[in-house]
Short mmCIF file of C-alpha atoms in Angstrom, two decimals:
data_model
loop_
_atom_site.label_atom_id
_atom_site.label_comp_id
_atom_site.label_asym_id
_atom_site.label_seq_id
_atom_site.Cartn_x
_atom_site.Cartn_y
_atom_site.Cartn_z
CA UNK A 1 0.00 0.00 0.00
CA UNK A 2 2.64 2.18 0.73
CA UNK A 3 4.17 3.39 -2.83
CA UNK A 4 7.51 5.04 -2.62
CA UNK A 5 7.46 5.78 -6.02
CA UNK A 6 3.99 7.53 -5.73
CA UNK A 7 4.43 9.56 -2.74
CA UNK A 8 7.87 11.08 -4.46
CA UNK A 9 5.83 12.14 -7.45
CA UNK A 10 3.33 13.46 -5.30
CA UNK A 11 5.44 15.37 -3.24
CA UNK A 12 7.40 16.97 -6.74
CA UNK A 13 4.03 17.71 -8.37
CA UNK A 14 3.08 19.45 -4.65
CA UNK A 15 6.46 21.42 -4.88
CA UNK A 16 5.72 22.46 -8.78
CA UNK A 17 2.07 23.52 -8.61
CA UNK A 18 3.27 25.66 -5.63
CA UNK A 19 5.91 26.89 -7.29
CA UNK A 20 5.62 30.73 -7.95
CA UNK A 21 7.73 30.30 -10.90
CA UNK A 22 5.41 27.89 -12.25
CA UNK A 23 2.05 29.32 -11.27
CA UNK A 24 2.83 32.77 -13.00
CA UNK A 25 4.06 31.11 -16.03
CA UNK A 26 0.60 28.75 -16.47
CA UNK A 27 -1.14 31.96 -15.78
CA UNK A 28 0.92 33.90 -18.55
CA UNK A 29 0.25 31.00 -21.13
CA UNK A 30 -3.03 31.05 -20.30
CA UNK A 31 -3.41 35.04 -20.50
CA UNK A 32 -1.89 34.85 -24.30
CA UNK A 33 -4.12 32.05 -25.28
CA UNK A 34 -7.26 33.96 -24.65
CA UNK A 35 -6.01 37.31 -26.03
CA UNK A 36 -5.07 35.47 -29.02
CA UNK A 37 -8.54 34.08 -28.64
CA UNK A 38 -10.51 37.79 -28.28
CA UNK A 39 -7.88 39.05 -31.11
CA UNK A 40 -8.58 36.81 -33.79
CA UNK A 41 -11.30 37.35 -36.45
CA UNK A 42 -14.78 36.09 -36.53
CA UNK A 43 -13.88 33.91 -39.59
CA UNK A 44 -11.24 32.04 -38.41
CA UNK A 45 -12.66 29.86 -37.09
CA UNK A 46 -10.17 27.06 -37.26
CA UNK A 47 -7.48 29.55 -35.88
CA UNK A 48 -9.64 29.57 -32.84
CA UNK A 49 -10.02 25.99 -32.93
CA UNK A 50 -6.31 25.99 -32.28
CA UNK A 51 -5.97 27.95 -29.69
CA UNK A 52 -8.64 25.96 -27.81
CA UNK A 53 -7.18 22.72 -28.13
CA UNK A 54 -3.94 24.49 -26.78
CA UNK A 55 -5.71 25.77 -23.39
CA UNK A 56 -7.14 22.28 -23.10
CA UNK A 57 -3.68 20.97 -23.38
CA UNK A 58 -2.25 23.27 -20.98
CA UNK A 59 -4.92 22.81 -18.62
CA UNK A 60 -4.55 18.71 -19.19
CA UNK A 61 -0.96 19.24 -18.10
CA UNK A 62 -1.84 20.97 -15.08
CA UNK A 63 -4.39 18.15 -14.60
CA UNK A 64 -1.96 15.64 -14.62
CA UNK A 65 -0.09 17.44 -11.96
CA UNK A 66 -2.86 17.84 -9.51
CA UNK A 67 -3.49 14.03 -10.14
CA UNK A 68 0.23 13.13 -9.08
CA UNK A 69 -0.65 15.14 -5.80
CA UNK A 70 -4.13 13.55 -4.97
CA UNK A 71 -2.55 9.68 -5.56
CA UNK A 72 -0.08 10.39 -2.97
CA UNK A 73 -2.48 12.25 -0.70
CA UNK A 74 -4.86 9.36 -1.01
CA UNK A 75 -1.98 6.81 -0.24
CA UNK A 76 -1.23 8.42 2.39
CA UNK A 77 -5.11 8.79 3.71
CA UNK A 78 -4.79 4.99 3.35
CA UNK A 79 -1.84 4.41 5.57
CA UNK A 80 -3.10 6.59 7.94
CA UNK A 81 -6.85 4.69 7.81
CA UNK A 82 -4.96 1.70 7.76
CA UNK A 83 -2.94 2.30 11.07
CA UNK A 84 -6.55 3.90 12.99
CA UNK A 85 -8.44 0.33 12.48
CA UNK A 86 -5.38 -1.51 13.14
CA UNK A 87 -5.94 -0.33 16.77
CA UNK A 88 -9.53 -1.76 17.23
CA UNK A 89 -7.97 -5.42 15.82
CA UNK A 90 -5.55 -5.29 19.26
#
């Protein structure tokens, strides 16, 4: 139950997404996506198109991230459930 390997990407995904570096920069990205977005003409639509795939892409990668944190949150939630009701079996 009690994944080294997942609790070490957890804890560099936790470091990352808290990362000031790292939060301004996804917010920058994100920023020029959507001006891109407002600037570009009603006709292109496939321009547009683009543009949205790339925030989804951005946002996936951020996803992933926040995923990497929660599986080593909820390993550890498990441990920590696991040691609780190993008290009652005493």
């Amino acid at each position: 139950m009690d994944d080294p390997e997942t609790l070490d990407r957890a804890a560099r995904a936790e470091k990352i997404i808290k990362d000031s570096v790292y939060l301004s920069s996804y917010e920058m990205v994100k920023a020029a996506i959507f001006a891109k977005i407002e600037a570009s003409p009603v006709r292109d639509t496939e321009g547009r198109e683009h543009l949205f795939k790339m925030l989804k892409a951005l946002n996936d990668a951020k996803g992933c991230l926040e995923q990497a944190m929660q599986d080593g949150k909820f390993l550890l939630h498990l441990k920590e459930e696991k040691r609780r009701f190993s008290l009652f079996r005493k």
